[in-house]
């Protein structure tokens, strides 16, 4: 199995990945309903309110008539808080990862054998980019530029790229970045300025492919990530 197909996460990283999954996509009602008994334990009742797209919940300590309404997003937050306070054992955490990331996951140790955690199959071996450009046009990575990306462009003398980057400073130190900002202005470009259509085809290409930001290089992180964000690379 190639490196990109198998990812090792420490328990803390696995919990962080679950948080990212719960918060980056539209609320995942079905998923939350499938896993809440594993996370919260017995005695909880959760009912969908189809009219309002909310949930009704009651904890073991409350009577059914005391059910309260909660948004799906807040219910996800309740599950995350429960997970973080429980710090589940690795087998349970692996089972949750399988359900949440919709791929095989199992407990193990990292390559050096020093750290226990979860191995997750990303399913990326079947990835085949169609160069449809949907990710570049639809996803918002405006604030995802890393310091390493910025430094690399400096080292390579890529002033042509850097002039599209806004660096925000505090006490003289750069604390964050924004891309892609029209040079000399504070106005964001509607789409990435390095995306161009391949003449005579329906495909697109990136004009800075070899040095594109890490967020672009890492996309999609998994089959689920692709499916949830409209990437057809696995279809
Ligand atoms: S959306 Fe997927 S298939 Fe389309 S360009 Fe992006 S990575 Fe490639």
Short mmCIF file of C-alpha atoms and ligand atoms in Angstrom, two decimals:
data_model
loop_
_atom_site.label_atom_id
_atom_site.label_comp_id
_atom_site.label_asym_id
_atom_site.label_seq_id
_atom_site.Cartn_x
_atom_site.Cartn_y
_atom_site.Cartn_z
CA UNK A 1 0.00 0.00 0.00
CA UNK A 2 1.49 3.40 -0.97
CA UNK A 3 2.34 6.01 1.70
CA UNK A 4 -0.58 8.28 0.84
CA UNK A 5 -3.04 5.38 1.28
CA UNK A 6 -2.26 4.72 4.91
CA UNK A 7 -2.20 7.46 7.51
CA UNK A 8 -1.09 7.11 11.14
CA UNK A 9 -2.77 9.34 13.72
CA UNK A 10 -1.98 9.62 17.41
CA UNK A 11 -5.12 9.56 19.60
CA UNK A 12 -4.99 13.37 19.86
CA UNK A 13 -4.63 13.71 16.07
CA UNK A 14 -7.51 11.27 15.54
CA UNK A 15 -9.74 13.38 17.79
CA UNK A 16 -8.60 16.49 15.90
CA UNK A 17 -9.46 14.80 12.57
CA UNK A 18 -12.91 13.90 13.91
CA UNK A 19 -13.43 17.54 14.94
CA UNK A 20 -12.37 18.67 11.50
CA UNK A 21 -14.76 16.16 9.88
CA UNK A 22 -17.69 17.28 12.05
CA UNK A 23 -17.14 20.98 11.45
CA UNK A 24 -15.96 21.31 7.84
CA UNK A 25 -18.95 19.71 6.09
CA UNK A 26 -22.65 20.50 6.24
CA UNK A 27 -24.16 18.88 9.39
CA UNK A 28 -24.06 15.07 9.06
CA UNK A 29 -27.35 14.10 10.70
CA UNK A 30 -27.31 10.43 9.66
CA UNK A 31 -23.75 9.94 10.89
CA UNK A 32 -24.43 11.57 14.25
CA UNK A 33 -27.53 9.41 14.75
CA UNK A 34 -25.52 6.28 13.93
CA UNK A 35 -22.80 6.95 16.46
CA UNK A 36 -24.30 8.82 19.39
CA UNK A 37 -25.00 5.73 21.53
CA UNK A 38 -21.34 4.68 21.20
CA UNK A 39 -20.17 8.14 22.22
CA UNK A 40 -22.73 9.17 24.84
CA UNK A 41 -23.55 5.73 26.24
CA UNK A 42 -26.97 4.19 26.93
CA UNK A 43 -30.02 6.09 28.10
CA UNK A 44 -29.91 8.94 25.59
CA UNK A 45 -32.79 9.42 23.19
CA UNK A 46 -32.33 11.41 20.01
CA UNK A 47 -35.17 12.02 17.55
CA UNK A 48 -35.07 13.81 14.22
CA UNK A 49 -37.34 16.82 13.75
CA UNK A 50 -37.85 16.56 9.99
CA UNK A 51 -39.77 19.87 9.80
CA UNK A 52 -37.00 21.97 11.29
CA UNK A 53 -33.97 19.86 10.42
CA UNK A 54 -33.14 19.88 14.14
CA UNK A 55 -32.97 17.10 16.72
CA UNK A 56 -34.79 16.45 19.99
CA UNK A 57 -32.62 14.95 22.70
CA UNK A 58 -32.91 13.82 26.26
CA UNK A 59 -30.15 12.58 28.54
CA UNK A 60 -30.49 9.64 30.97
CA UNK A 61 -31.03 12.10 33.82
CA UNK A 62 -34.08 13.76 32.21
CA UNK A 63 -37.59 12.46 31.61
CA UNK A 64 -38.73 12.06 28.01
CA UNK A 65 -41.13 14.98 28.37
CA UNK A 66 -38.13 17.14 29.11
CA UNK A 67 -36.66 16.64 25.67
CA UNK A 68 -34.97 19.70 24.30
CA UNK A 69 -34.41 20.81 20.76
CA UNK A 70 -30.86 21.13 19.50
CA UNK A 71 -29.39 21.97 16.10
CA UNK A 72 -27.48 19.20 14.35
CA UNK A 73 -24.33 21.32 14.49
CA UNK A 74 -24.66 21.77 18.27
CA UNK A 75 -25.32 18.05 18.65
CA UNK A 76 -22.05 17.41 16.78
CA UNK A 77 -20.33 19.74 19.26
CA UNK A 78 -21.88 17.81 22.17
CA UNK A 79 -20.49 14.57 20.70
CA UNK A 80 -17.05 16.15 20.25
CA UNK A 81 -16.98 17.38 23.85
CA UNK A 82 -17.97 13.92 25.09
CA UNK A 83 -15.21 12.30 23.01
CA UNK A 84 -12.59 14.75 24.24
CA UNK A 85 -13.47 14.23 27.88
CA UNK A 86 -13.65 10.41 27.54
CA UNK A 87 -10.40 9.94 25.60
CA UNK A 88 -11.64 6.56 24.23
CA UNK A 89 -9.49 3.43 24.25
CA UNK A 90 -7.78 2.77 20.91
CA UNK A 91 -10.11 -0.06 19.72
CA UNK A 92 -13.16 2.10 20.36
CA UNK A 93 -11.51 5.12 18.74
CA UNK A 94 -10.61 3.01 15.69
CA UNK A 95 -14.24 1.84 15.40
CA UNK A 96 -15.44 5.44 15.54
CA UNK A 97 -12.87 6.46 12.92
CA UNK A 98 -14.15 3.70 10.60
CA UNK A 99 -17.69 4.95 10.94
CA UNK A 100 -16.82 8.63 10.61
CA UNK A 101 -14.21 8.46 7.84
CA UNK A 102 -16.02 5.61 6.01
CA UNK A 103 -12.86 3.59 5.58
CA UNK A 104 -10.90 0.86 7.35
CA UNK A 105 -9.18 1.95 10.58
CA UNK A 106 -7.37 -0.09 13.20
CA UNK A 107 -5.18 0.43 16.29
CA UNK A 108 -1.40 0.07 16.00
CA UNK A 109 1.94 1.72 16.58
CA UNK A 110 3.69 4.18 14.29
CA UNK A 111 6.66 3.30 12.05
CA UNK A 112 9.22 3.64 14.87
CA UNK A 113 7.00 1.65 17.23
CA UNK A 114 7.12 4.40 19.88
CA UNK A 115 3.66 5.85 19.57
CA UNK A 116 0.31 4.09 19.80
CA UNK A 117 -2.51 5.33 17.65
CA UNK A 118 -4.78 4.56 14.71
CA UNK A 119 -3.91 3.54 11.16
CA UNK A 120 -6.44 4.82 8.64
CA UNK A 121 -6.77 3.78 5.01
CA UNK A 122 -7.44 6.92 3.00
CA UNK A 123 -8.50 5.02 -0.14
CA UNK A 124 -6.35 7.42 -2.18
CA UNK A 125 -4.76 4.69 -4.34
CA UNK A 126 -7.72 4.98 -6.71
CA UNK A 127 -7.46 8.78 -6.98
CA UNK A 128 -7.38 10.02 -10.55
CA UNK A 129 -7.65 13.77 -11.01
CA UNK A 130 -9.96 14.71 -13.90
CA UNK A 131 -8.62 18.27 -14.03
CA UNK A 132 -12.18 19.50 -13.85
CA UNK A 133 -11.05 22.48 -11.73
CA UNK A 134 -14.00 22.20 -9.31
CA UNK A 135 -11.76 22.21 -6.24
CA UNK A 136 -9.91 25.32 -7.40
CA UNK A 137 -13.14 27.14 -8.24
CA UNK A 138 -15.35 26.10 -5.31
CA UNK A 139 -13.27 25.47 -2.20
CA UNK A 140 -12.23 28.30 0.05
CA UNK A 141 -8.57 27.93 1.03
CA UNK A 142 -8.11 31.69 1.24
CA UNK A 143 -6.66 31.57 4.76
CA UNK A 144 -4.89 28.21 4.52
CA UNK A 145 -1.49 29.36 3.28
CA UNK A 146 1.25 28.02 5.55
CA UNK A 147 4.44 29.72 6.62
CA UNK A 148 6.35 26.98 4.75
CA UNK A 149 4.49 27.84 1.51
CA UNK A 150 5.34 31.51 1.93
CA UNK A 151 9.00 30.79 2.76
CA UNK A 152 9.38 28.47 -0.21
CA UNK A 153 8.17 31.15 -2.63
CA UNK A 154 10.65 33.56 -1.05
CA UNK A 155 13.52 31.10 -1.45
CA UNK A 156 12.56 30.47 -5.07
CA UNK A 157 12.30 34.19 -5.79
CA UNK A 158 8.66 33.84 -6.85
CA UNK A 159 7.72 37.49 -6.51
CA UNK A 160 5.05 36.86 -9.16
CA UNK A 161 3.22 34.61 -6.68
CA UNK A 162 4.03 36.61 -3.56
CA UNK A 163 2.49 39.77 -4.96
CA UNK A 164 -0.89 37.97 -4.70
CA UNK A 165 -0.38 37.24 -0.99
CA UNK A 166 -1.44 39.49 1.88
CA UNK A 167 0.62 38.94 5.04
CA UNK A 168 -0.89 40.06 8.34
CA UNK A 169 1.55 41.17 11.03
CA UNK A 170 1.42 41.61 14.79
CA UNK A 171 4.33 43.41 16.47
CA UNK A 172 6.24 43.12 13.20
CA UNK A 173 5.82 39.31 12.99
CA UNK A 174 3.71 37.65 10.29
CA UNK A 175 0.83 35.88 12.02
CA UNK A 176 -1.35 34.85 9.06
CA UNK A 177 -1.80 35.15 5.31
CA UNK A 178 -4.55 35.57 2.77
CA UNK A 179 -4.51 34.51 -0.88
CA UNK A 180 -5.32 35.48 -3.65
CA UNK A 181 -5.46 39.27 -3.33
CA UNK A 182 -5.15 41.50 -6.40
CA UNK A 183 -1.64 43.00 -6.24
CA UNK A 184 -1.59 46.43 -4.62
CA UNK A 185 -5.20 46.17 -3.42
CA UNK A 186 -7.24 44.64 -0.59
CA UNK A 187 -9.57 42.91 -2.99
CA UNK A 188 -9.80 39.15 -3.30
CA UNK A 189 -9.73 37.56 -6.74
CA UNK A 190 -12.98 35.61 -7.32
CA UNK A 191 -11.02 32.47 -8.29
CA UNK A 192 -7.40 31.42 -8.09
CA UNK A 193 -5.42 33.51 -10.62
CA UNK A 194 -3.19 30.52 -11.47
CA UNK A 195 -6.02 28.38 -12.79
CA UNK A 196 -6.29 28.31 -16.57
CA UNK A 197 -8.38 26.42 -19.07
CA UNK A 198 -6.51 24.05 -21.36
CA UNK A 199 -7.28 25.31 -24.87
CA UNK A 200 -9.60 23.07 -26.85
CA UNK A 201 -10.56 20.92 -23.87
CA UNK A 202 -12.90 20.94 -20.89
CA UNK A 203 -9.96 20.54 -18.53
CA UNK A 204 -8.10 23.04 -16.40
CA UNK A 205 -4.53 23.27 -15.20
CA UNK A 206 -2.65 24.99 -12.43
CA UNK A 207 0.10 27.35 -13.62
CA UNK A 208 2.01 26.93 -10.33
CA UNK A 209 1.39 23.20 -9.98
CA UNK A 210 4.97 22.38 -8.84
CA UNK A 211 4.92 24.97 -6.05
CA UNK A 212 1.23 25.25 -5.25
CA UNK A 213 0.18 25.72 -1.60
CA UNK A 214 0.11 22.70 0.68
CA UNK A 215 -3.69 22.94 1.04
CA UNK A 216 -3.98 22.41 -2.74
CA UNK A 217 -1.36 19.63 -2.76
CA UNK A 218 -3.18 17.75 0.00
CA UNK A 219 -6.62 17.95 -1.60
CA UNK A 220 -8.55 15.70 -1.34
CA UNK A 221 -7.38 14.14 1.92
CA UNK A 222 -9.54 11.05 1.55
CA UNK A 223 -12.33 9.49 -0.47
CA UNK A 224 -14.86 10.95 1.95
CA UNK A 225 -13.32 14.40 1.64
CA UNK A 226 -13.60 14.10 -2.16
CA UNK A 227 -17.20 12.92 -2.02
CA UNK A 228 -18.27 15.60 0.45
CA UNK A 229 -16.70 18.38 -1.61
CA UNK A 230 -17.86 17.30 -5.08
CA UNK A 231 -14.58 15.91 -6.45
CA UNK A 232 -15.27 13.28 -9.16
CA UNK A 233 -11.77 11.72 -9.04
CA UNK A 234 -13.07 8.39 -7.73
CA UNK A 235 -16.12 8.05 -9.95
S1 LIG B 1 -12.18 18.46 -8.07
FE1 LIG B 1 -11.00 16.52 -7.97
S2 LIG B 1 -10.90 15.77 -10.11
FE2 LIG B 1 -11.50 17.96 -10.18
S3 LIG B 1 -9.53 19.08 -10.41
FE3 LIG B 1 -9.97 18.99 -8.20
S4 LIG B 1 -8.87 17.14 -7.49
FE4 LIG B 1 -9.02 16.96 -9.74
#
